[in-house]
Amino acid sequence: PLAERAAGIVAALLMGDQRAIAQPDWKVFRITGVSHLLSISGLHITLFAWLAGGLVGALWRQGARLRLPALCLRFPAPLVALWGGMALAAAYAWFSGWGIPAQRTCIMLLAITLLHTGGLAWPWQTILAAAAAAVLLIDPWALLQPGFWLSFLAVGVLFATTPPDRTACCQWHQKLKRALAGFLRTQLAIMLVLAPLSLLLFGQFSIVGLAANAVAVPLVTFIVTPLVLLGTAWPIGWQLASALLQVLMVLLQQLAAMPWASYQVAIAPWWAGAAGITGGLLFMLRLPWPWRLAGALGMLPALWWHAPRPAQGHFDLLAADVGQGSAILVRT
């Protein structure tokens, strides 16, 4: 039943346990490009840090005002909220399995907290590089995992393609319009830049991913995930989250059933994937159009790669014998 399948997603969002998600659902999530949302991702940990920091700051202000007002002078509430949110987010990430996206997020949150405490500022490139170095120091084999490249590249694209905020003097409807345009631009940039990497790693990428993520990202991140966390104290939160996930799953199934919902191609060599990632990034950055068109051309080898195949009238035969059985693969 749809309600039981949604309950499995609730467990994945709460504890990082994805075993209750059925394989047919995973296929739908891969085709629509929303698999990154249906687990404890870096975005969810950041949201948890923001919520936890707000709660810690409110409790600190209230407690210090009633008990020891001098504490707020010695340890300002914003600083306590920053450190409290970071610490609780790290504990949540550890509880959820301490995956590579969780490690990256916690290390970046720690770096930002330390810099803010010391009154310093680093470029985002330095913070991201430091987080990558720290993750590889913890586990050098992480370099061979797809999640490492997908996580760090997606965050890099997010920072590189986000324009400066110039909405301070705008009216609310102008701010909303620019926020929506920026969100769609970011989703498009991530889709274009990660498409060659997805082809290199998995042999497919989602064509309907932009439409699916435009609905799923705000719904899961800002509504479903807070309801899932709220459910630990108020179980009706889980029921509301499950109801919203059921609606989302119906929409994703309809998108996945569309013709050409995903593009599949033979896995390209590493040089084609590297050229495609570089080309996608050049295409989305605010560069002169000749550079952006050159970036678009750089994506073509990964998108149109064809693996070597037997000539017309010939075939390849592979006989596999593993001792307990055998199989013969014929390729034309």
mmCIF file of C-alpha atoms in Angstrom:
data_model
loop_
_atom_site.group_PDB
_atom_site.id
_atom_site.type_symbol
_atom_site.label_atom_id
_atom_site.label_comp_id
_atom_site.label_asym_id
_atom_site.label_seq_id
_atom_site.Cartn_x
_atom_site.Cartn_y
_atom_site.Cartn_z
ATOM 1 C CA PRO A 1 0.000 0.000 0.000
ATOM 2 C CA LEU A 2 1.038 3.568 -0.656
ATOM 3 C CA ALA A 3 0.859 4.460 3.052
ATOM 4 C CA GLU A 4 3.371 1.728 3.985
ATOM 5 C CA ARG A 5 5.739 2.833 1.225
ATOM 6 C CA ALA A 6 5.526 6.418 2.484
ATOM 7 C CA ALA A 7 6.269 5.176 6.013
ATOM 8 C CA GLY A 8 9.519 3.717 4.703
ATOM 9 C CA ILE A 9 10.522 7.149 3.377
ATOM 10 C CA VAL A 10 9.680 8.698 6.750
ATOM 11 C CA ALA A 11 12.077 6.230 8.408
ATOM 12 C CA ALA A 12 14.771 7.105 5.852
ATOM 13 C CA LEU A 13 14.370 10.831 6.506
ATOM 14 C CA LEU A 14 14.398 10.386 10.275
ATOM 15 C CA MET A 15 17.094 7.769 10.853
ATOM 16 C CA GLY A 16 18.827 7.280 7.514
ATOM 17 C CA ASP A 17 17.500 3.695 7.301
ATOM 18 C CA GLN A 18 16.607 3.144 3.637
ATOM 19 C CA ARG A 19 15.896 -0.598 3.853
ATOM 20 C CA ALA A 20 12.134 -0.037 4.059
ATOM 21 C CA ILE A 21 12.042 1.713 0.667
ATOM 22 C CA ALA A 22 10.956 -0.779 -2.005
ATOM 23 C CA GLN A 23 13.053 -1.323 -5.119
ATOM 24 C CA PRO A 24 10.264 -0.162 -7.508
ATOM 25 C CA ASP A 25 10.166 3.119 -5.592
ATOM 26 C CA TRP A 26 13.934 3.495 -5.876
ATOM 27 C CA LYS A 27 13.581 3.053 -9.637
ATOM 28 C CA VAL A 28 11.026 5.891 -9.735
ATOM 29 C CA PHE A 29 13.275 8.092 -7.605
ATOM 30 C CA ARG A 30 16.283 7.448 -9.862
ATOM 31 C CA ILE A 31 14.331 8.172 -13.040
ATOM 32 C CA THR A 32 12.989 11.439 -11.617
ATOM 33 C CA GLY A 33 16.327 12.438 -10.052
ATOM 34 C CA VAL A 34 15.093 12.903 -6.469
ATOM 35 C CA SER A 35 16.998 10.069 -4.769
ATOM 36 C CA HIS A 36 19.220 12.604 -3.003
ATOM 37 C CA LEU A 37 16.222 13.933 -1.053
ATOM 38 C CA LEU A 38 14.937 10.650 0.315
ATOM 39 C CA SER A 39 17.677 10.185 2.869
ATOM 40 C CA ILE A 40 19.467 12.330 5.421
ATOM 41 C CA SER A 41 21.278 14.669 3.041
ATOM 42 C CA GLY A 42 23.468 17.670 3.678
ATOM 43 C CA LEU A 43 20.520 19.976 3.071
ATOM 44 C CA HIS A 44 18.483 18.224 5.755
ATOM 45 C CA ILE A 45 21.334 18.374 8.268
ATOM 46 C CA THR A 46 21.740 22.089 7.565
ATOM 47 C CA LEU A 47 18.012 22.588 8.119
ATOM 48 C CA PHE A 48 18.248 20.606 11.365
ATOM 49 C CA ALA A 49 21.188 22.785 12.477
ATOM 50 C CA TRP A 50 19.165 25.928 11.760
ATOM 51 C CA LEU A 51 16.134 24.668 13.703
ATOM 52 C CA ALA A 52 18.244 23.349 16.586
ATOM 53 C CA GLY A 53 20.251 26.576 16.733
ATOM 54 C CA GLY A 54 17.077 28.638 16.929
ATOM 55 C CA LEU A 55 15.787 26.492 19.784
ATOM 56 C CA VAL A 56 19.106 26.629 21.665
ATOM 57 C CA GLY A 57 19.279 30.396 21.250
ATOM 58 C CA ALA A 58 15.718 30.890 22.516
ATOM 59 C CA LEU A 59 16.324 28.667 25.546
ATOM 60 C CA TRP A 60 19.614 30.449 26.288
ATOM 61 C CA ARG A 61 18.002 33.877 26.172
ATOM 62 C CA GLN A 62 15.131 32.797 28.377
ATOM 63 C CA GLY A 63 17.326 30.954 30.889
ATOM 64 C CA ALA A 64 19.914 33.692 31.113
ATOM 65 C CA ARG A 65 17.235 36.366 31.532
ATOM 66 C CA LEU A 66 15.650 34.498 34.443
ATOM 67 C CA ARG A 67 18.751 33.055 36.152
ATOM 68 C CA LEU A 68 22.053 34.653 35.191
ATOM 69 C CA PRO A 69 21.725 37.708 32.944
ATOM 70 C CA ALA A 70 25.516 38.111 32.908
ATOM 71 C CA LEU A 71 25.799 34.905 30.872
ATOM 72 C CA CYS A 72 24.313 36.604 27.810
ATOM 73 C CA LEU A 73 26.998 39.273 28.080
ATOM 74 C CA ARG A 74 29.805 36.731 28.364
ATOM 75 C CA PHE A 75 28.357 34.232 25.885
ATOM 76 C CA PRO A 76 26.023 36.022 23.430
ATOM 77 C CA ALA A 77 22.917 34.109 22.456
ATOM 78 C CA PRO A 78 23.660 34.143 18.673
ATOM 79 C CA LEU A 79 27.048 32.557 19.313
ATOM 80 C CA VAL A 80 25.591 29.944 21.657
ATOM 81 C CA ALA A 81 22.890 29.188 19.092
ATOM 82 C CA LEU A 82 25.534 28.756 16.377
ATOM 83 C CA TRP A 83 27.615 26.318 18.411
ATOM 84 C CA GLY A 84 24.562 24.503 19.777
ATOM 85 C CA GLY A 85 23.045 24.037 16.332
ATOM 86 C CA MET A 86 26.340 22.776 14.933
ATOM 87 C CA ALA A 87 26.847 20.306 17.811
ATOM 88 C CA LEU A 88 23.313 18.928 17.624
ATOM 89 C CA ALA A 89 23.538 18.633 13.834
ATOM 90 C CA ALA A 90 26.793 16.664 14.195
ATOM 91 C CA ALA A 91 25.114 14.343 16.705
ATOM 92 C CA TYR A 92 22.173 13.873 14.329
ATOM 93 C CA ALA A 93 24.530 13.136 11.425
ATOM 94 C CA TRP A 94 26.414 10.589 13.521
ATOM 95 C CA PHE A 95 23.146 8.949 14.557
ATOM 96 C CA SER A 96 22.027 8.715 10.930
ATOM 97 C CA GLY A 97 25.091 6.800 9.756
ATOM 98 C CA TRP A 98 27.740 9.490 9.137
ATOM 99 C CA GLY A 99 27.666 9.260 5.354
ATOM 100 C CA ILE A 100 29.830 11.375 3.088
ATOM 101 C CA PRO A 101 27.211 14.152 2.587
ATOM 102 C CA ALA A 102 26.766 14.275 6.375
ATOM 103 C CA GLN A 103 30.528 14.491 6.930
ATOM 104 C CA ARG A 104 30.884 17.289 4.383
ATOM 105 C CA THR A 105 28.024 19.266 5.894
ATOM 106 C CA CYS A 106 29.232 18.934 9.486
ATOM 107 C CA ILE A 107 32.813 19.876 8.607
ATOM 108 C CA MET A 108 31.630 22.928 6.666
ATOM 109 C CA LEU A 109 29.318 23.923 9.530
ATOM 110 C CA LEU A 110 32.219 23.571 11.969
ATOM 111 C CA ALA A 111 34.475 25.693 9.756
ATOM 112 C CA ILE A 112 31.840 28.418 9.428
ATOM 113 C CA THR A 113 31.210 28.350 13.186
ATOM 114 C CA LEU A 114 34.915 28.691 13.983
ATOM 115 C CA LEU A 115 35.349 31.510 11.459
ATOM 116 C CA HIS A 116 32.312 33.366 12.774
ATOM 117 C CA THR A 117 33.531 32.974 16.364
ATOM 118 C CA GLY A 118 36.931 34.365 15.447
ATOM 119 C CA GLY A 119 35.531 37.176 13.321
ATOM 120 C CA LEU A 120 37.148 35.751 10.180
ATOM 121 C CA ALA A 121 35.937 34.984 6.675
ATOM 122 C CA TRP A 122 37.156 32.498 4.081
ATOM 123 C CA PRO A 123 36.102 32.175 0.434
ATOM 124 C CA TRP A 124 33.664 29.350 -0.163
ATOM 125 C CA GLN A 125 36.248 27.590 -2.314
ATOM 126 C CA THR A 126 38.612 27.367 0.666
ATOM 127 C CA ILE A 127 35.911 26.041 2.992
ATOM 128 C CA LEU A 128 34.828 23.421 0.444
ATOM 129 C CA ALA A 129 38.419 22.341 -0.213
ATOM 130 C CA ALA A 130 39.111 22.082 3.528
ATOM 131 C CA ALA A 131 35.997 19.940 3.963
ATOM 132 C CA ALA A 132 37.087 17.646 1.119
ATOM 133 C CA ALA A 133 40.548 17.281 2.642
ATOM 134 C CA ALA A 134 39.056 16.475 6.044
ATOM 135 C CA VAL A 135 36.679 13.856 4.586
ATOM 136 C CA LEU A 136 39.570 12.173 2.765
ATOM 137 C CA LEU A 137 41.661 12.295 5.926
ATOM 138 C CA ILE A 138 38.890 10.410 7.743
ATOM 139 C CA ASP A 139 38.438 7.899 4.911
ATOM 140 C CA PRO A 140 40.819 8.029 1.913
ATOM 141 C CA TRP A 141 38.685 5.437 0.100
ATOM 142 C CA ALA A 142 35.842 7.946 -0.035
ATOM 143 C CA LEU A 143 37.504 9.245 -3.194
ATOM 144 C CA LEU A 144 36.217 6.132 -4.987
ATOM 145 C CA GLN A 145 32.604 6.566 -3.898
ATOM 146 C CA PRO A 146 30.089 8.289 -6.201
ATOM 147 C CA GLY A 147 28.576 10.113 -3.222
ATOM 148 C CA PHE A 148 31.826 12.007 -2.649
ATOM 149 C CA TRP A 149 31.888 13.502 -6.138
ATOM 150 C CA LEU A 150 28.144 14.121 -6.349
ATOM 151 C CA SER A 151 28.022 15.814 -2.941
ATOM 152 C CA PHE A 152 31.009 18.124 -3.316
ATOM 153 C CA LEU A 153 30.342 18.973 -6.949
ATOM 154 C CA ALA A 154 26.691 19.835 -6.261
ATOM 155 C CA VAL A 155 27.678 22.182 -3.419
ATOM 156 C CA GLY A 156 30.382 23.756 -5.572
ATOM 157 C CA VAL A 157 27.875 24.395 -8.353
ATOM 158 C CA LEU A 158 25.442 25.837 -5.811
ATOM 159 C CA PHE A 159 27.997 28.367 -4.582
ATOM 160 C CA ALA A 160 29.461 29.152 -8.005
ATOM 161 C CA THR A 161 26.152 29.849 -9.738
ATOM 162 C CA THR A 162 24.359 31.723 -6.937
ATOM 163 C CA PRO A 163 24.476 35.481 -7.639
ATOM 164 C CA PRO A 164 24.917 38.023 -4.829
ATOM 165 C CA ASP A 165 21.771 38.916 -2.923
ATOM 166 C CA ARG A 166 20.513 42.285 -4.146
ATOM 167 C CA THR A 167 16.951 42.047 -2.841
ATOM 168 C CA ALA A 168 17.418 44.205 0.258
ATOM 169 C CA CYS A 169 15.661 47.189 -1.319
ATOM 170 C CA CYS A 170 13.018 45.236 -3.215
ATOM 171 C CA GLN A 171 9.381 44.770 -2.361
ATOM 172 C CA TRP A 172 8.203 41.362 -1.174
ATOM 173 C CA HIS A 173 6.778 40.259 -4.540
ATOM 174 C CA GLN A 174 10.045 41.190 -6.258
ATOM 175 C CA LYS A 175 11.988 39.237 -3.648
ATOM 176 C CA LEU A 176 9.712 36.239 -4.175
ATOM 177 C CA LYS A 177 10.092 36.451 -7.946
ATOM 178 C CA ARG A 178 13.886 36.623 -7.709
ATOM 179 C CA ALA A 179 13.976 33.817 -5.173
ATOM 180 C CA LEU A 180 11.942 31.542 -7.444
ATOM 181 C CA ALA A 181 14.075 32.442 -10.449
ATOM 182 C CA GLY A 182 17.235 31.774 -8.448
ATOM 183 C CA PHE A 183 15.911 28.423 -7.241
ATOM 184 C CA LEU A 184 15.069 27.287 -10.781
ATOM 185 C CA ARG A 185 18.428 28.506 -12.055
ATOM 186 C CA THR A 186 20.225 26.584 -9.320
ATOM 187 C CA GLN A 187 18.293 23.380 -10.082
ATOM 188 C CA LEU A 188 19.044 23.763 -13.790
ATOM 189 C CA ALA A 189 22.728 24.374 -13.097
ATOM 190 C CA ILE A 190 23.032 21.327 -10.859
ATOM 191 C CA MET A 191 21.201 19.175 -13.405
ATOM 192 C CA LEU A 192 23.419 20.273 -16.301
ATOM 193 C CA VAL A 193 26.704 19.983 -14.431
ATOM 194 C CA LEU A 194 25.890 16.676 -12.743
ATOM 195 C CA ALA A 195 24.449 15.103 -15.915
ATOM 196 C CA PRO A 196 27.891 14.144 -17.336
ATOM 197 C CA LEU A 197 28.984 12.829 -13.928
ATOM 198 C CA SER A 198 25.772 10.802 -13.621
ATOM 199 C CA LEU A 199 26.367 9.353 -17.077
ATOM 200 C CA LEU A 200 29.948 8.543 -16.115
ATOM 201 C CA LEU A 201 28.939 6.845 -12.850
ATOM 202 C CA PHE A 202 25.523 5.330 -13.593
ATOM 203 C CA GLY A 203 24.972 5.494 -17.352
ATOM 204 C CA GLN A 204 21.800 7.610 -17.045
ATOM 205 C CA PHE A 205 20.413 10.949 -15.896
ATOM 206 C CA SER A 206 16.923 12.289 -15.442
ATOM 207 C CA ILE A 207 15.335 14.526 -18.057
ATOM 208 C CA VAL A 208 12.280 15.209 -15.895
ATOM 209 C CA GLY A 209 14.528 15.903 -12.897
ATOM 210 C CA LEU A 210 14.145 19.677 -13.146
ATOM 211 C CA ALA A 211 10.341 19.483 -12.882
ATOM 212 C CA ALA A 212 10.474 16.770 -10.194
ATOM 213 C CA ASN A 213 12.998 18.628 -8.038
ATOM 214 C CA ALA A 214 11.162 21.928 -8.449
ATOM 215 C CA VAL A 215 8.306 20.321 -6.497
ATOM 216 C CA ALA A 216 10.138 17.786 -4.336
ATOM 217 C CA VAL A 217 12.987 19.967 -3.005
ATOM 218 C CA PRO A 218 10.856 22.632 -1.257
ATOM 219 C CA LEU A 219 8.205 20.108 -0.224
ATOM 220 C CA VAL A 220 10.572 17.549 1.315
ATOM 221 C CA THR A 221 13.097 20.034 2.707
ATOM 222 C CA PHE A 222 10.887 22.718 4.214
ATOM 223 C CA ILE A 223 7.668 20.844 5.029
ATOM 224 C CA VAL A 224 8.088 17.060 5.162
ATOM 225 C CA THR A 225 11.455 16.939 6.956
ATOM 226 C CA PRO A 226 10.423 19.370 9.748
ATOM 227 C CA LEU A 227 7.222 17.341 10.192
ATOM 228 C CA VAL A 228 9.273 14.134 10.436
ATOM 229 C CA LEU A 229 11.481 15.701 13.113
ATOM 230 C CA LEU A 230 8.405 17.083 14.891
ATOM 231 C CA GLY A 231 6.954 13.582 14.917
ATOM 232 C CA THR A 232 9.495 12.474 17.520
ATOM 233 C CA ALA A 233 7.619 14.637 20.009
ATOM 234 C CA TRP A 234 4.184 14.810 18.364
ATOM 235 C CA PRO A 235 3.325 11.640 16.347
ATOM 236 C CA ILE A 236 0.774 13.439 14.199
ATOM 237 C CA GLY A 237 3.764 15.002 12.446
ATOM 238 C CA TRP A 238 4.598 11.587 10.976
ATOM 239 C CA GLN A 239 1.035 11.172 9.758
ATOM 240 C CA LEU A 240 1.051 14.552 8.029
ATOM 241 C CA ALA A 241 4.467 13.841 6.497
ATOM 242 C CA SER A 242 3.251 10.455 5.251
ATOM 243 C CA ALA A 243 0.179 12.023 3.642
ATOM 244 C CA LEU A 244 2.291 14.601 1.791
ATOM 245 C CA LEU A 245 4.766 11.918 0.675
ATOM 246 C CA GLN A 246 1.921 9.844 -0.768
ATOM 247 C CA VAL A 247 0.867 12.787 -2.927
ATOM 248 C CA LEU A 248 4.475 13.341 -3.988
ATOM 249 C CA MET A 249 4.938 9.676 -4.884
ATOM 250 C CA VAL A 250 1.870 9.729 -7.144
ATOM 251 C CA LEU A 251 3.286 12.773 -8.959
ATOM 252 C CA LEU A 252 6.733 11.169 -9.292
ATOM 253 C CA GLN A 253 5.227 7.960 -10.668
ATOM 254 C CA GLN A 254 3.417 9.950 -13.347
ATOM 255 C CA LEU A 255 6.630 11.764 -14.279
ATOM 256 C CA ALA A 256 8.613 8.511 -14.349
ATOM 257 C CA ALA A 257 6.040 6.926 -16.672
ATOM 258 C CA MET A 258 6.501 9.639 -19.291
ATOM 259 C CA PRO A 259 8.386 8.702 -22.478
ATOM 260 C CA TRP A 260 12.034 9.782 -22.378
ATOM 261 C CA ALA A 261 11.802 10.508 -18.647
ATOM 262 C CA SER A 262 15.456 9.554 -18.345
ATOM 263 C CA TYR A 263 18.353 9.432 -20.790
ATOM 264 C CA GLN A 264 20.489 6.293 -20.831
ATOM 265 C CA VAL A 265 23.747 5.855 -22.670
ATOM 266 C CA ALA A 266 26.796 3.647 -22.450
ATOM 267 C CA ILE A 267 29.088 4.709 -19.599
ATOM 268 C CA ALA A 268 31.592 7.162 -21.079
ATOM 269 C CA PRO A 269 35.346 7.124 -20.304
ATOM 270 C CA TRP A 270 36.635 9.390 -17.571
ATOM 271 C CA TRP A 271 37.942 12.052 -19.970
ATOM 272 C CA ALA A 272 34.477 12.520 -21.503
ATOM 273 C CA GLY A 273 32.930 12.822 -18.048
ATOM 274 C CA ALA A 274 35.563 15.351 -16.944
ATOM 275 C CA ALA A 275 35.056 17.396 -20.117
ATOM 276 C CA GLY A 276 31.300 17.292 -19.623
ATOM 277 C CA ILE A 277 31.468 18.448 -15.993
ATOM 278 C CA THR A 278 33.835 21.307 -16.912
ATOM 279 C CA GLY A 279 31.633 22.238 -19.869
ATOM 280 C CA GLY A 280 28.475 22.253 -17.782
ATOM 281 C CA LEU A 281 30.090 24.503 -15.178
ATOM 282 C CA LEU A 282 31.357 26.939 -17.844
ATOM 283 C CA PHE A 283 27.896 27.011 -19.409
ATOM 284 C CA MET A 284 26.170 27.955 -16.137
ATOM 285 C CA LEU A 285 28.689 30.499 -14.832
ATOM 286 C CA ARG A 286 28.210 34.183 -15.596
ATOM 287 C CA LEU A 287 30.843 34.246 -18.337
ATOM 288 C CA PRO A 288 30.902 35.742 -21.857
ATOM 289 C CA TRP A 289 28.784 33.729 -24.274
ATOM 290 C CA PRO A 290 31.720 32.340 -26.310
ATOM 291 C CA TRP A 291 32.957 30.630 -23.141
ATOM 292 C CA ARG A 292 29.494 29.349 -22.331
ATOM 293 C CA LEU A 293 28.997 27.955 -25.848
ATOM 294 C CA ALA A 294 32.381 26.266 -25.624
ATOM 295 C CA GLY A 295 31.216 24.715 -22.355
ATOM 296 C CA ALA A 296 28.068 23.414 -24.063
ATOM 297 C CA LEU A 297 30.201 21.754 -26.741
ATOM 298 C CA GLY A 298 32.349 20.187 -24.027
ATOM 299 C CA MET A 299 29.306 18.311 -22.719
ATOM 300 C CA LEU A 300 28.614 16.511 -26.001
ATOM 301 C CA PRO A 301 31.126 13.624 -25.706
ATOM 302 C CA ALA A 302 29.572 12.430 -22.458
ATOM 303 C CA LEU A 303 26.006 12.875 -23.722
ATOM 304 C CA TRP A 304 26.517 11.112 -27.062
ATOM 305 C CA TRP A 305 29.107 8.507 -26.173
ATOM 306 C CA HIS A 306 28.752 5.155 -27.923
ATOM 307 C CA ALA A 307 30.709 2.186 -26.665
ATOM 308 C CA PRO A 308 32.722 0.160 -29.203
ATOM 309 C CA ARG A 309 30.555 -2.585 -30.651
ATOM 310 C CA PRO A 310 31.093 -5.521 -33.029
ATOM 311 C CA ALA A 311 31.119 -4.768 -36.735
ATOM 312 C CA GLN A 312 28.142 -5.588 -38.926
ATOM 313 C CA GLY A 313 27.865 -9.337 -39.375
ATOM 314 C CA HIS A 314 30.105 -10.131 -36.375
ATOM 315 C CA PHE A 315 29.405 -10.823 -32.708
ATOM 316 C CA ASP A 316 31.203 -11.086 -29.371
ATOM 317 C CA LEU A 317 30.678 -14.130 -27.181
ATOM 318 C CA LEU A 318 31.480 -14.162 -23.480
ATOM 319 C CA ALA A 319 31.236 -17.457 -21.618
ATOM 320 C CA ALA A 320 31.148 -17.021 -17.833
ATOM 321 C CA ASP A 321 31.754 -20.093 -15.666
ATOM 322 C CA VAL A 322 31.770 -19.514 -11.898
ATOM 323 C CA GLY A 323 31.832 -23.165 -10.823
ATOM 324 C CA GLN A 324 28.201 -23.336 -9.679
ATOM 325 C CA GLY A 325 26.634 -22.305 -12.963
ATOM 326 C CA SER A 326 27.403 -20.805 -16.330
ATOM 327 C CA ALA A 327 26.103 -18.151 -18.661
ATOM 328 C CA ILE A 328 26.818 -17.071 -22.212
ATOM 329 C CA LEU A 329 26.506 -13.450 -23.291
ATOM 330 C CA VAL A 330 26.236 -12.721 -27.023
ATOM 331 C CA ARG A 331 26.608 -9.122 -28.170
ATOM 332 C CA THR A 332 25.927 -7.921 -31.695
#
